[in-house]
């Protein structure tokens, strides 16, 4: 079979891609170093990397005026700012938007509180204005964004909606991807908040070393995200991790022990935070309330641990700020139920975990398009 | 870099392997057909396949005396009997041993009942004698077996033992692989019975079309095996699927409703079977007992369904013979608990599922050795 022009062009594209992978995540590299990493000849790499510079995928680092003998080799680096990704957390109480470059470095972040009772239109309008703000701050337009991932609460089905269940008023028929498609020409995907937060812990959080992770998004509501063999598990219909819907595991009622703790002042605003602080200071009623919360939470955690036997359980979400008073009683309860106790770790990503996980999925989307369609696909890179 | 003799020999081995894959699972094939499948030239395939015949990996099917014009092409088939695998189910009540060829076709099966209270030595002696029987019947010696997998009840740790928990008396320190290594020179692996039964359902059972499967091994004890994205999930410490250990999910006590059903005759022997039959015949007490069993079983099943969102739940194990009276009440209960109901299917593999799954893992072991070490590795094929 003769080699066609298309084959040749595809082979050149694949070789260019292998140079991109050889550049990414590495310090500025010489042609010789790139040739070694990519398994290509030096003259071929020389041509390919120049083309990448022309197309905006790579940049030259001119050699400094150091005193080494002879002319130092030019070095090339991946131009991480060739494109950007957007991660959006549409929460119950807040909208959080992050922009990163192609290496995942955060370029801009913007947030805005939102009324938990806001109607879908008002919530989406808030999303739009936070996106406007973050893009304006970064000096970007929507066409600079190569992929968008949106985190929402509730299980996300194949259409990108939370038809089975959403705690947001009127939200179960809302289609955030369709809404954002009016602004962005790049792919927009929607994913469940707990799943995204789990992804973030493995990317930049406390579970970077683990392949089997149960992540808990703990607050007045409790949810779970599962990573097994290093891969986010969505489930057949996108509803994996929803064990909290089962009354027998008591996640729905566990925080009631905090709300009903004797001594919570009428003006406390957020009862849970008051109880955690009081427990920290040794208040007996508060300690009892926390212990009861941990006892009930442990039923569902133990169900997940016994079912999946993870390496790590990450305690995240709003309550993770008070992990110092929660984790010990939780560990004691788990010891009663589990055959084998995994490591219990506290999230350090705070309330940015959902937006960070969204960014990671958006970057994965860009990478899979690069592998599938080649360098021209995501968008025409600006020179 | 110059191509060394070792490189050449490895390349020839890889090409031979690609012919083996092209032969396997296909009807007898001509050199032209093999060349097409393997992406190699006809003259090269001609040489490679002759060498495979000489080494015992392939056989010639001489063309029949049909009346087509010209000399019909010779056809080659994979010699599935070049090696064999052994699957062993060490159960509470029985030992079951199966031998298959390399295509997974069952060559011989032998079983023997065993006292549930038998000590480990007596149980292993029973295993030995069933192995002796099946090998003698098949006209084989241990050196004809290329891989052995053993199914046991309880979670299997990295050392192949059930140190965390085993219902078999004295068994938690037993090392079945070490015992069998005195008889077999091939690899011996040990795996949990529920996990193996799950593998069997995807291989030869009712879940061949599914990638996300919750398998229930239901009897007086209830266990679960999980297949996600087509892969058996062992868990970080081999203890995935052990959700039945959690009291809140009621699997430990669910069969009590059957045992304590009013009307079970003192001579009934196995109360559960009597209750299922009585329920089938319309007995009101028996139907209530089955409904209560299903109600309690459903808590743990719902926990797994909500946690993992599988495509299929397979109801297997001893009780699956009575699925006709169990599945409807189970489905009704699950509908109350679950956000999304997966398909409920009944196992048709009966009490052979654990041994079948063991065979499948043994065959996988042989295949992975072939890919890693080449055709010479599993054992010297008999010519």
XYZ file of C-alpha atoms in Angstrom:
766
model
C 0.000 0.000 0.000
C 1.479 3.338 -1.010
C 1.934 5.986 1.637
C -0.487 8.780 0.879
C -0.079 12.485 1.503
C -2.599 12.213 4.332
C -0.555 9.472 6.002
C 2.558 11.631 5.773
C 0.792 14.630 7.244
C -0.667 12.510 10.041
C 2.787 11.076 10.791
C 4.252 14.562 10.961
C 1.417 15.562 13.310
C 2.066 12.554 15.549
C 5.774 13.400 15.653
C 4.941 17.013 16.537
C 2.687 15.746 19.309
C 5.468 13.563 20.674
C 7.628 16.714 20.873
C 4.820 18.496 22.732
C 4.686 15.646 25.279
C 8.511 15.759 25.508
C 8.383 19.503 26.239
C 5.511 19.456 28.740
C 6.296 19.209 32.414
C 10.012 19.441 31.692
C 12.476 22.297 32.167
C 13.529 24.114 28.974
C 15.154 21.487 26.767
C 17.690 21.318 23.941
C 16.983 19.627 20.619
C 19.279 16.799 21.701
C 17.286 16.273 24.906
C 13.982 16.352 23.023
C 15.286 13.875 20.433
C 16.218 11.493 23.246
C 12.823 11.789 24.957
C 10.771 11.493 21.772
C 12.901 8.788 20.147
C 13.353 10.868 16.990
C 16.488 12.050 15.163
C 18.016 15.444 15.996
C 17.521 16.904 12.487
C 13.850 15.829 12.511
C 13.297 17.343 15.970
C 14.989 20.555 14.837
C 12.421 20.996 12.058
C 9.457 19.891 14.215
C 10.219 22.168 17.160
C 10.685 25.193 14.891
C 7.241 24.504 13.432
C 5.830 24.284 16.982
C 7.338 27.681 17.779
C 5.808 29.139 14.612
C 2.401 27.672 15.532
C 2.576 28.989 19.083
C 2.960 25.627 20.898
C 6.574 26.202 21.983
C 8.815 29.116 22.892
C 12.538 29.622 22.557
C 14.585 30.368 25.619
C 17.588 32.249 24.291
C 20.845 31.162 25.963
C 22.042 33.562 28.652
C 25.358 35.407 28.385
C 27.117 32.812 30.499
C 30.840 32.305 30.098
C 30.863 28.705 28.921
C 33.125 28.006 26.001
C 31.406 27.770 22.601
C 27.889 28.740 21.667
C 25.370 27.325 24.186
C 22.446 25.375 22.739
C 19.057 27.039 22.464
C 16.423 25.614 24.735
C 12.720 25.199 24.065
C 9.810 25.168 26.446
C 6.146 24.253 26.080
C 4.053 27.387 25.702
C 1.535 26.611 28.414
C -0.358 29.803 27.656
C -1.176 28.647 24.113
C -4.613 27.788 25.467
C -6.603 27.866 28.682
C -9.180 25.834 30.570
C -12.111 26.990 32.679
C -13.352 25.257 35.821
C -16.692 26.378 37.242
C -18.239 25.415 40.571
C -21.978 26.138 40.647
C -22.564 25.612 44.352
C -25.539 26.043 46.627
C -24.010 29.099 48.298
C -21.371 30.302 45.822
C -20.160 30.480 42.249
C -16.420 29.919 41.816
C -14.625 30.184 38.470
C -10.975 29.384 37.777
C -8.868 29.799 34.641
C -5.666 27.826 34.158
C -3.099 27.495 31.413
C -2.419 24.174 29.677
C -0.041 23.079 32.455
C -2.787 23.570 35.039
C -1.292 26.668 36.612
C -4.105 28.886 37.889
C -4.184 32.214 36.059
C -7.282 33.836 37.612
C -9.972 33.017 40.153
C -13.254 34.802 40.840
C -16.127 34.015 43.173
C -19.492 35.378 44.184
C -21.945 34.286 46.856
C -25.345 33.147 45.615
C -28.663 32.780 47.411
C -29.333 29.070 48.131
C -32.924 29.718 47.036
C -31.993 31.465 43.781
C -33.942 30.281 40.740
C -31.967 28.607 37.911
C -32.052 31.752 35.743
C -30.644 33.909 38.544
C -27.984 31.307 39.333
C -26.909 31.056 35.689
C -26.849 34.866 35.432
C -24.484 34.895 38.427
C -22.314 32.286 36.665
C -22.208 34.464 33.564
C -21.125 37.521 35.472
C -18.360 35.676 37.347
C -17.114 34.300 34.012
C -17.175 37.831 32.568
C -15.182 39.068 35.532
C -12.533 36.353 35.405
C -12.069 36.633 31.634
C -11.838 40.435 31.796
C -9.285 40.240 34.630
C -7.240 37.768 32.595
C -7.524 39.844 29.406
C -9.218 36.988 27.602
C -12.225 36.342 25.424
C -14.289 33.107 25.334
C -12.311 31.971 22.279
C -9.175 31.781 24.435
C -10.827 28.950 26.402
C -10.320 25.456 24.960
C -12.472 23.451 27.377
C -14.962 24.162 30.150
C -16.065 21.848 32.968
C -18.917 22.756 35.283
C -19.439 21.221 38.719
C -22.979 20.945 40.069
C -24.506 19.205 43.036
C -26.498 16.006 42.393
C -25.822 13.068 40.054
C -25.186 14.195 36.472
C -26.737 12.082 33.720
C -25.553 11.500 30.162
C -27.287 14.709 29.007
C -25.299 16.784 31.526
C -28.325 17.455 33.718
C -29.226 16.483 37.283
C -32.612 14.974 36.468
C -32.524 12.345 39.241
C -31.990 14.775 42.053
C -30.752 18.281 42.774
C -30.954 20.272 46.009
C -30.972 23.497 43.967
C -34.497 24.837 43.462
C -35.815 24.117 39.972
C -32.422 22.889 38.835
C -33.232 19.291 37.817
C -34.323 20.359 34.339
C -31.551 22.940 33.929
C -28.944 22.288 31.219
C -25.825 24.283 32.189
C -23.844 22.996 29.197
C -26.465 24.277 26.759
C -26.460 27.630 28.534
C -22.669 27.950 28.338
C -22.590 26.736 24.723
C -24.129 30.075 23.800
C -20.900 31.733 25.027
C -18.193 29.153 24.303
C -17.440 27.276 21.091
C -15.195 24.763 22.921
C -16.553 21.573 24.568
C -18.480 22.124 27.819
C -18.973 19.187 30.188
C -20.919 18.990 33.441
C -19.932 16.805 36.384
C -21.025 16.123 39.943
C -19.312 18.238 42.618
C -18.174 15.338 44.833
C -16.609 13.561 41.850
C -14.730 16.721 40.841
C -13.497 17.321 44.380
C -12.194 13.730 44.454
C -10.310 14.362 41.201
C -8.827 17.545 42.692
C -7.509 15.682 45.748
C -5.625 13.272 43.524
C -4.351 16.118 41.328
C -3.277 18.788 43.818
C -4.539 17.619 47.208
C -3.775 15.077 49.903
C -4.325 11.930 47.795
C -1.734 12.441 45.053
C -0.062 9.149 45.984
C -3.236 7.033 46.023
C -5.114 5.131 43.305
C -8.086 3.967 45.399
C -9.757 6.929 47.061
C -13.084 7.541 48.773
C -13.631 11.301 48.963
C -16.248 12.755 51.323
C -17.733 16.166 50.637
C -18.955 16.812 54.157
C -21.171 19.679 55.230
C -24.846 20.048 56.033
C -25.155 17.613 53.139
C -22.700 14.720 52.707
C -21.644 13.288 49.362
C -18.960 10.942 48.063
C -16.685 10.723 45.036
C -14.851 7.521 44.144
C -11.515 7.056 42.406
C -10.579 3.414 41.788
C -7.415 2.282 40.033
C -6.629 5.950 39.474
C -9.830 6.572 37.510
C -12.888 8.581 38.517
C -15.877 6.224 38.699
C -19.014 7.815 37.315
C -21.229 4.730 37.376
C -23.379 3.414 34.559
C -25.814 6.341 34.777
C -23.468 8.901 36.345
C -24.866 8.314 39.838
C -21.947 6.599 41.593
C -21.221 7.885 45.108
C -24.852 8.655 45.984
C -24.903 6.304 48.975
C -26.082 9.205 51.136
C -29.563 8.756 49.647
C -29.950 5.527 51.665
C -31.640 6.252 54.996
C -29.940 3.286 56.678
C -26.524 4.946 56.380
C -27.777 8.056 58.242
C -25.927 10.713 56.231
C -29.131 12.677 55.715
C -29.673 13.099 59.455
C -26.118 13.015 60.855
C -25.704 16.842 60.894
C -28.961 17.149 62.890
C -26.933 16.277 65.999
C -24.979 19.496 65.429
C -28.037 21.664 64.717
C -29.818 20.436 67.842
C -26.843 20.680 70.206
C -27.871 22.278 73.533
C -26.337 25.721 73.994
C -26.212 26.796 70.357
C -27.006 30.521 70.626
C -29.980 31.713 68.618
C -27.679 34.165 66.867
C -25.006 31.613 65.987
C -25.803 31.769 62.282
C -24.105 28.530 61.350
C -24.797 26.109 64.198
C -22.294 23.502 63.016
C -19.349 25.897 63.113
C -20.346 27.020 66.617
C -20.562 23.393 67.821
C -17.180 22.478 66.342
C -15.571 25.494 68.036
C -17.285 24.711 71.361
C -16.118 21.095 71.142
C -12.605 22.346 70.448
C -12.848 24.398 73.661
C -14.001 21.371 75.643
C -17.767 22.006 75.878
C -19.301 18.685 76.949
C -22.578 19.004 75.008
C -20.735 20.060 71.879
C -18.344 17.127 72.158
C -21.308 14.774 72.507
C -22.970 16.319 69.438
C -19.803 15.920 67.369
C -19.413 12.332 68.567
C -22.991 11.542 67.518
C -22.466 13.210 64.147
C -19.311 11.118 63.646
C -21.148 7.959 64.771
C -23.853 8.406 62.138
C -21.487 9.594 59.402
C -19.370 6.493 60.051
C -22.164 4.130 58.957
C -22.064 5.370 55.375
C -18.288 5.741 55.357
C -17.958 2.171 56.630
C -20.342 0.967 53.910
C -18.084 2.557 51.277
C -14.901 1.295 52.926
C -16.233 -2.267 53.234
C -17.576 -2.188 49.678
C -14.471 -0.740 48.027
C -11.519 -1.262 50.387
C -9.824 2.033 49.441
C -6.300 3.068 50.372
C -7.380 6.521 51.531
C -10.529 8.228 52.760
C -10.318 12.004 52.313
C -12.537 14.133 54.549
C -13.322 17.264 52.548
C -16.021 19.904 52.112
C -17.014 22.702 54.453
C -16.771 20.617 57.633
C -13.169 19.653 56.852
C -12.065 22.948 58.451
C -13.076 21.271 61.726
C -11.491 17.914 60.985
C -9.338 18.392 64.102
C -12.381 17.619 66.275
C -14.168 15.224 63.861
C -11.537 12.787 62.619
C -10.690 11.113 65.939
C -14.274 10.141 66.797
C -14.856 9.187 63.161
C -11.803 6.926 63.213
C -12.966 5.281 66.454
C -16.373 4.549 64.927
C -14.881 3.203 61.699
C -12.667 0.860 63.693
C -15.813 -0.745 65.084
C -17.323 -1.389 61.654
C -14.472 -2.049 59.206
C -12.369 -5.125 58.549
C -9.438 -3.021 57.404
C -9.134 0.686 58.200
C -7.851 2.890 55.366
C -5.859 6.047 56.011
C -8.057 9.002 56.981
C -6.803 12.318 55.621
C -8.163 15.862 55.740
C -8.585 17.841 52.535
C -6.441 20.974 52.331
C -8.093 22.335 49.197
C -10.973 23.882 51.129
C -13.880 25.123 49.077
C -11.795 25.346 45.889
C -11.748 21.568 45.377
C -14.781 21.393 43.055
C -13.521 24.160 40.734
C -10.020 22.625 40.749
C -11.386 19.205 39.806
C -13.411 20.863 37.053
C -10.211 22.424 35.706
C -8.485 19.026 35.745
C -11.296 17.384 33.729
C -11.233 20.296 31.260
C -7.465 19.831 30.827
C -7.982 16.081 30.350
C -10.529 16.872 27.679
C -8.009 19.075 25.853
C -5.362 16.337 26.086
C -7.667 13.649 24.727
C -8.603 15.909 21.809
C -4.918 16.534 21.115
C -4.253 12.791 21.046
C -7.281 12.094 18.888
C -7.393 14.999 16.507
C -3.894 16.448 16.612
C -2.509 19.863 17.331
C -4.844 21.812 15.101
C -7.965 20.608 16.886
C -8.585 22.482 20.148
C -8.543 25.860 18.516
C -6.216 27.837 16.255
C -3.395 28.758 18.639
C -2.492 32.428 18.571
C 1.046 32.938 17.306
C 21.792 1.240 17.224
C 22.470 -2.089 15.558
C 19.826 -4.804 15.739
C 21.146 -7.581 17.937
C 20.411 -11.288 17.738
C 18.277 -10.948 20.868
C 16.204 -8.201 19.255
C 15.659 -10.377 16.175
C 14.637 -13.336 18.266
C 12.250 -11.182 20.328
C 10.718 -9.755 17.154
C 10.201 -13.246 15.766
C 8.578 -14.225 19.075
C 6.269 -11.190 18.961
C 5.292 -12.046 15.393
C 4.621 -15.646 16.406
C 2.457 -14.360 19.247
C 0.488 -12.168 16.870
C -0.233 -15.306 14.807
C -1.383 -17.089 17.988
C -3.814 -14.221 18.711
C -4.944 -14.335 15.063
C -5.649 -18.082 15.359
C -7.387 -18.030 18.729
C -11.140 -17.777 18.853
C -11.343 -17.985 15.064
C -12.388 -20.853 12.792
C -9.523 -22.683 11.013
C -7.767 -20.050 8.900
C -5.624 -19.894 5.781
C -2.219 -18.229 5.669
C -3.812 -15.387 3.704
C -6.455 -14.863 6.375
C -3.829 -14.937 9.149
C -1.621 -12.471 7.263
C -4.559 -10.098 7.029
C -5.428 -10.373 10.725
C -1.847 -10.088 11.980
C -0.769 -7.405 9.523
C 2.208 -9.478 8.314
C 3.218 -10.663 4.855
C 2.036 -14.070 3.555
C 5.562 -15.540 3.217
C 6.404 -14.464 6.777
C 3.173 -15.982 8.142
C 3.854 -19.186 6.231
C 7.163 -19.633 8.076
C 5.770 -18.518 11.456
C 2.728 -20.787 11.418
C 4.811 -23.828 10.418
C 7.040 -23.147 13.436
C 3.942 -22.906 15.647
C 2.787 -26.302 14.364
C 6.225 -27.780 15.125
C 6.144 -26.287 18.642
C 2.644 -27.599 19.323
C 0.822 -24.230 19.381
C -1.094 -24.798 16.126
C -2.508 -27.706 14.151
C -3.097 -28.208 10.451
C -6.574 -28.936 9.218
C -6.007 -30.830 5.979
C -8.394 -29.713 3.241
C -11.324 -32.073 2.737
C -11.847 -33.934 -0.561
C -14.316 -31.364 -1.774
C -14.772 -30.905 -5.497
C -13.651 -27.312 -5.847
C -11.342 -26.635 -8.737
C -7.662 -26.411 -7.873
C -5.912 -27.364 -4.652
C -7.725 -25.903 -1.616
C -5.595 -23.986 0.867
C -4.557 -25.640 4.104
C -6.113 -24.197 7.186
C -4.583 -23.794 10.632
C -6.195 -23.739 14.010
C -4.958 -22.836 17.489
C -4.107 -25.992 19.429
C -6.147 -25.171 22.513
C -4.965 -28.364 24.191
C -1.325 -27.230 24.171
C -1.856 -26.377 27.838
C -4.540 -26.418 30.511
C -5.772 -24.375 33.442
C -7.181 -25.520 36.780
C -9.962 -23.759 38.678
C -10.592 -24.868 42.258
C -13.491 -23.866 44.506
C -12.742 -24.590 48.173
C -16.218 -24.029 49.557
C -17.778 -24.444 52.979
C -19.769 -27.510 51.863
C -17.945 -28.729 48.747
C -14.738 -28.910 46.778
C -15.133 -28.371 43.028
C -12.271 -28.651 40.534
C -12.414 -27.877 36.816
C -9.831 -28.307 34.066
C -10.078 -26.352 30.828
C -7.975 -26.034 27.715
C -6.432 -22.733 26.643
C -9.669 -21.641 24.956
C -11.554 -22.102 28.225
C -13.458 -25.200 27.114
C -14.068 -27.414 30.152
C -12.279 -30.745 29.822
C -13.114 -32.355 33.187
C -14.979 -31.511 36.384
C -14.921 -33.276 39.747
C -16.538 -32.470 43.068
C -16.788 -33.820 46.565
C -18.851 -32.703 49.553
C -16.881 -31.555 52.587
C -17.889 -31.179 56.226
C -18.418 -27.462 57.016
C -16.567 -28.110 60.295
C -13.607 -29.865 58.655
C -10.197 -28.711 59.876
C -7.866 -27.059 57.327
C -5.736 -30.215 56.917
C -8.802 -32.361 56.174
C -10.144 -29.731 53.735
C -6.826 -29.518 51.894
C -6.605 -33.328 51.787
C -10.050 -33.351 50.150
C -8.818 -30.751 47.644
C -5.811 -32.952 46.849
C -7.927 -36.005 46.221
C -10.371 -34.142 43.948
C -7.393 -32.793 41.982
C -5.982 -36.337 41.723
C -9.326 -37.548 40.444
C -9.787 -34.852 37.836
C -6.223 -35.147 36.522
C -6.434 -38.965 36.350
C -9.778 -38.750 34.509
C -8.245 -36.310 32.039
C -5.108 -38.402 31.614
C -2.929 -35.536 32.850
C -0.133 -34.900 35.295
C 0.425 -31.681 37.278
C 2.991 -30.577 34.670
C 0.177 -30.359 32.086
C -1.359 -27.524 34.127
C -0.064 -24.042 33.285
C -1.916 -22.020 35.921
C -4.068 -22.687 38.984
C -6.546 -20.363 40.680
C -8.182 -21.232 43.975
C -11.403 -19.683 45.250
C -11.921 -19.395 49.002
C -14.478 -17.637 51.145
C -13.400 -14.449 52.950
C -11.266 -11.528 51.767
C -7.905 -12.658 50.348
C -4.876 -10.552 51.260
C -1.656 -9.986 49.313
C -0.170 -13.205 50.732
C -3.087 -15.279 49.370
C -4.537 -15.927 52.803
C -7.814 -14.924 54.474
C -6.245 -13.419 57.582
C -8.953 -10.772 58.101
C -11.842 -13.197 58.222
C -12.846 -16.710 57.182
C -15.966 -18.690 58.113
C -13.984 -21.920 57.683
C -12.711 -23.259 61.024
C -8.983 -22.560 61.527
C -8.636 -21.341 57.961
C -7.463 -17.739 58.513
C -3.806 -18.822 58.813
C -4.030 -21.403 55.999
C -1.976 -20.766 52.861
C -3.624 -22.761 50.044
C -1.145 -21.504 47.433
C 1.815 -22.796 49.451
C 0.065 -26.143 49.842
C -0.585 -26.463 46.094
C 2.932 -25.269 45.212
C 4.158 -28.623 46.514
C 2.239 -30.274 43.644
C 2.332 -27.719 40.834
C 5.301 -25.850 39.387
C 3.039 -23.354 37.595
C 1.738 -20.156 39.270
C -0.999 -20.662 41.875
C -3.175 -17.706 42.891
C -5.912 -17.479 45.499
C -8.991 -15.265 45.194
C -12.208 -14.571 47.051
C -15.207 -16.684 45.979
C -17.605 -13.774 45.343
C -15.033 -12.013 43.166
C -14.486 -15.172 41.108
C -18.209 -15.763 40.693
C -18.545 -12.182 39.428
C -15.799 -12.834 36.874
C -17.598 -16.005 35.768
C -20.854 -14.123 35.143
C -19.086 -11.739 32.812
C -17.248 -14.614 31.082
C -19.932 -17.250 30.596
C -22.949 -16.059 32.575
C -25.726 -13.510 32.412
C -23.536 -10.382 32.482
C -21.431 -10.896 29.355
C -22.689 -7.615 27.917
C -22.029 -5.485 31.005
C -18.956 -3.599 32.244
C -20.345 -2.428 35.601
C -21.620 -5.368 37.611
C -22.563 -5.974 41.237
C -22.629 -9.739 41.813
C -24.368 -11.172 44.886
C -23.386 -14.582 46.204
C -26.559 -15.230 48.155
C -27.115 -18.100 50.557
C -27.088 -18.426 54.319
C -24.201 -16.017 53.988
C -24.300 -13.120 51.496
C -21.262 -11.709 49.713
C -20.577 -9.366 46.803
C -18.113 -9.163 43.922
C -17.638 -5.959 41.935
C -16.680 -5.509 38.299
C -16.271 -1.877 37.250
C -15.248 -0.761 33.773
C -14.891 -4.437 32.898
C -12.273 -5.061 35.586
C -12.593 -7.058 38.799
C -12.101 -4.704 41.758
C -10.050 -6.287 44.520
C -9.632 -3.198 46.686
C -6.401 -1.875 48.144
C -6.084 -4.795 50.572
C -8.136 -7.372 48.636
C -11.232 -6.748 50.777
C -13.590 -5.042 48.302
C -17.181 -6.323 48.363
C -17.253 -7.076 52.098
C -20.153 -4.717 52.797
C -21.998 -7.609 54.441
C -19.789 -7.154 57.513
C -21.661 -3.917 58.311
C -24.539 -4.625 60.701
C -26.549 -1.656 59.392
C -27.018 -3.336 56.008
C -28.561 -6.444 57.647
C -27.018 -9.104 55.404
C -25.819 -11.070 58.425
C -29.352 -11.484 59.771
C -31.513 -11.401 56.604
C -31.657 -15.228 56.221
C -32.899 -15.516 59.840
C -36.362 -14.634 58.536
C -36.252 -17.852 56.503
C -34.902 -20.025 59.339
C -37.551 -18.780 61.760
C -40.524 -19.034 59.370
C -43.554 -20.614 61.082
C -44.351 -24.042 59.676
C -40.815 -25.157 58.762
C -40.937 -28.880 59.609
C -38.328 -30.111 62.091
C -37.163 -32.572 59.452
C -36.854 -30.001 56.662
C -33.061 -30.162 56.623
C -32.500 -26.929 54.782
C -35.112 -24.491 56.052
C -34.493 -21.888 53.345
C -35.246 -24.290 50.488
C -38.466 -25.378 52.227
C -39.555 -21.754 52.691
C -38.848 -20.839 49.070
C -40.872 -23.846 47.872
C -43.742 -23.063 50.256
C -43.745 -19.440 49.079
C -43.866 -20.691 45.500
C -46.959 -22.709 46.435
C -48.613 -19.672 47.996
C -48.037 -20.303 51.730
C -48.721 -17.002 53.464
C -46.120 -17.330 56.239
C -43.470 -18.402 53.756
C -44.250 -15.467 51.474
C -43.935 -13.119 54.449
C -40.584 -14.672 55.396
C -39.258 -14.268 51.851
C -40.503 -10.687 51.746
C -38.701 -9.897 55.003
C -35.525 -11.569 53.755
C -35.721 -9.490 50.573
C -36.397 -6.321 52.599
C -33.238 -6.793 54.671
C -31.102 -7.982 51.762
C -32.196 -4.878 49.836
C -30.490 -2.524 52.325
C -27.009 -3.781 51.422
C -27.826 -4.139 47.736
C -29.129 -0.573 47.692
C -25.947 0.623 49.419
C -23.881 -0.979 46.636
C -26.190 0.288 43.896
C -26.193 3.840 45.258
C -22.418 3.757 45.793
C -21.500 2.304 42.398
C -24.444 2.833 40.039
C -23.900 -0.474 38.186
C -25.578 -1.494 34.951
C -26.494 -4.944 36.264
C -27.010 -6.644 39.613
C -26.636 -10.429 39.321
C -28.331 -12.527 41.975
C -26.224 -15.688 42.304
C -25.195 -18.307 44.847
C -27.284 -21.109 46.328
C -30.433 -19.013 46.786
C -30.453 -18.061 43.092
C -32.280 -21.331 42.366
C -35.246 -19.652 44.063
C -34.858 -16.305 42.350
C -38.371 -16.753 40.922
C -39.824 -15.971 44.385
C -37.061 -13.598 45.608
C -36.423 -11.168 42.753
C -39.831 -9.474 42.657
C -39.896 -8.506 46.346
C -36.203 -7.562 46.104
C -36.925 -5.297 43.145
C -39.809 -3.637 44.981
C -37.584 -2.912 47.981
C -34.756 -1.571 45.810
C -37.180 0.762 44.078
C -37.847 2.383 47.462
C -34.141 3.006 48.164
C -32.392 3.665 44.853
C -32.205 6.737 42.659
C -31.735 4.609 39.533
C -32.590 0.921 39.428
C -30.104 -1.300 37.561
C -31.202 -4.452 35.765
C -31.674 -7.396 38.127
C -30.632 -10.717 36.620
C -30.462 -14.259 37.970
C -27.255 -16.267 37.683
C -27.546 -19.400 35.564
C -24.121 -20.772 36.512
C -25.390 -22.268 39.759
C -22.752 -23.542 42.150
C -20.121 -23.782 39.404
C -19.599 -20.008 39.230
C -16.665 -19.845 41.659
C -14.692 -22.614 39.936
C -15.474 -21.091 36.517
C -14.246 -17.678 37.634
C -11.108 -19.350 38.997
C -10.521 -20.930 35.578
C -10.929 -17.531 33.904
C -8.331 -15.891 36.180
C -5.949 -18.824 35.568
C -6.366 -18.366 31.807
C -5.767 -14.624 32.194
C -2.580 -15.438 34.081
C -1.387 -17.652 31.224
C -2.194 -14.933 28.670
C -0.350 -12.256 30.611
C 2.704 -14.518 30.869
C 2.539 -15.143 27.122
C 2.482 -11.414 26.444
C 5.276 -10.719 28.907
C 7.618 -13.658 28.476
C 6.699 -15.103 25.086
C 5.616 -18.507 23.897
C 8.313 -20.501 25.653
C 7.353 -19.258 29.090
C 4.263 -21.037 30.447
C 5.816 -24.443 30.005
C 7.473 -26.401 27.202
C 4.543 -27.264 24.952
C 4.333 -30.938 24.144
C 4.844 -31.515 20.428
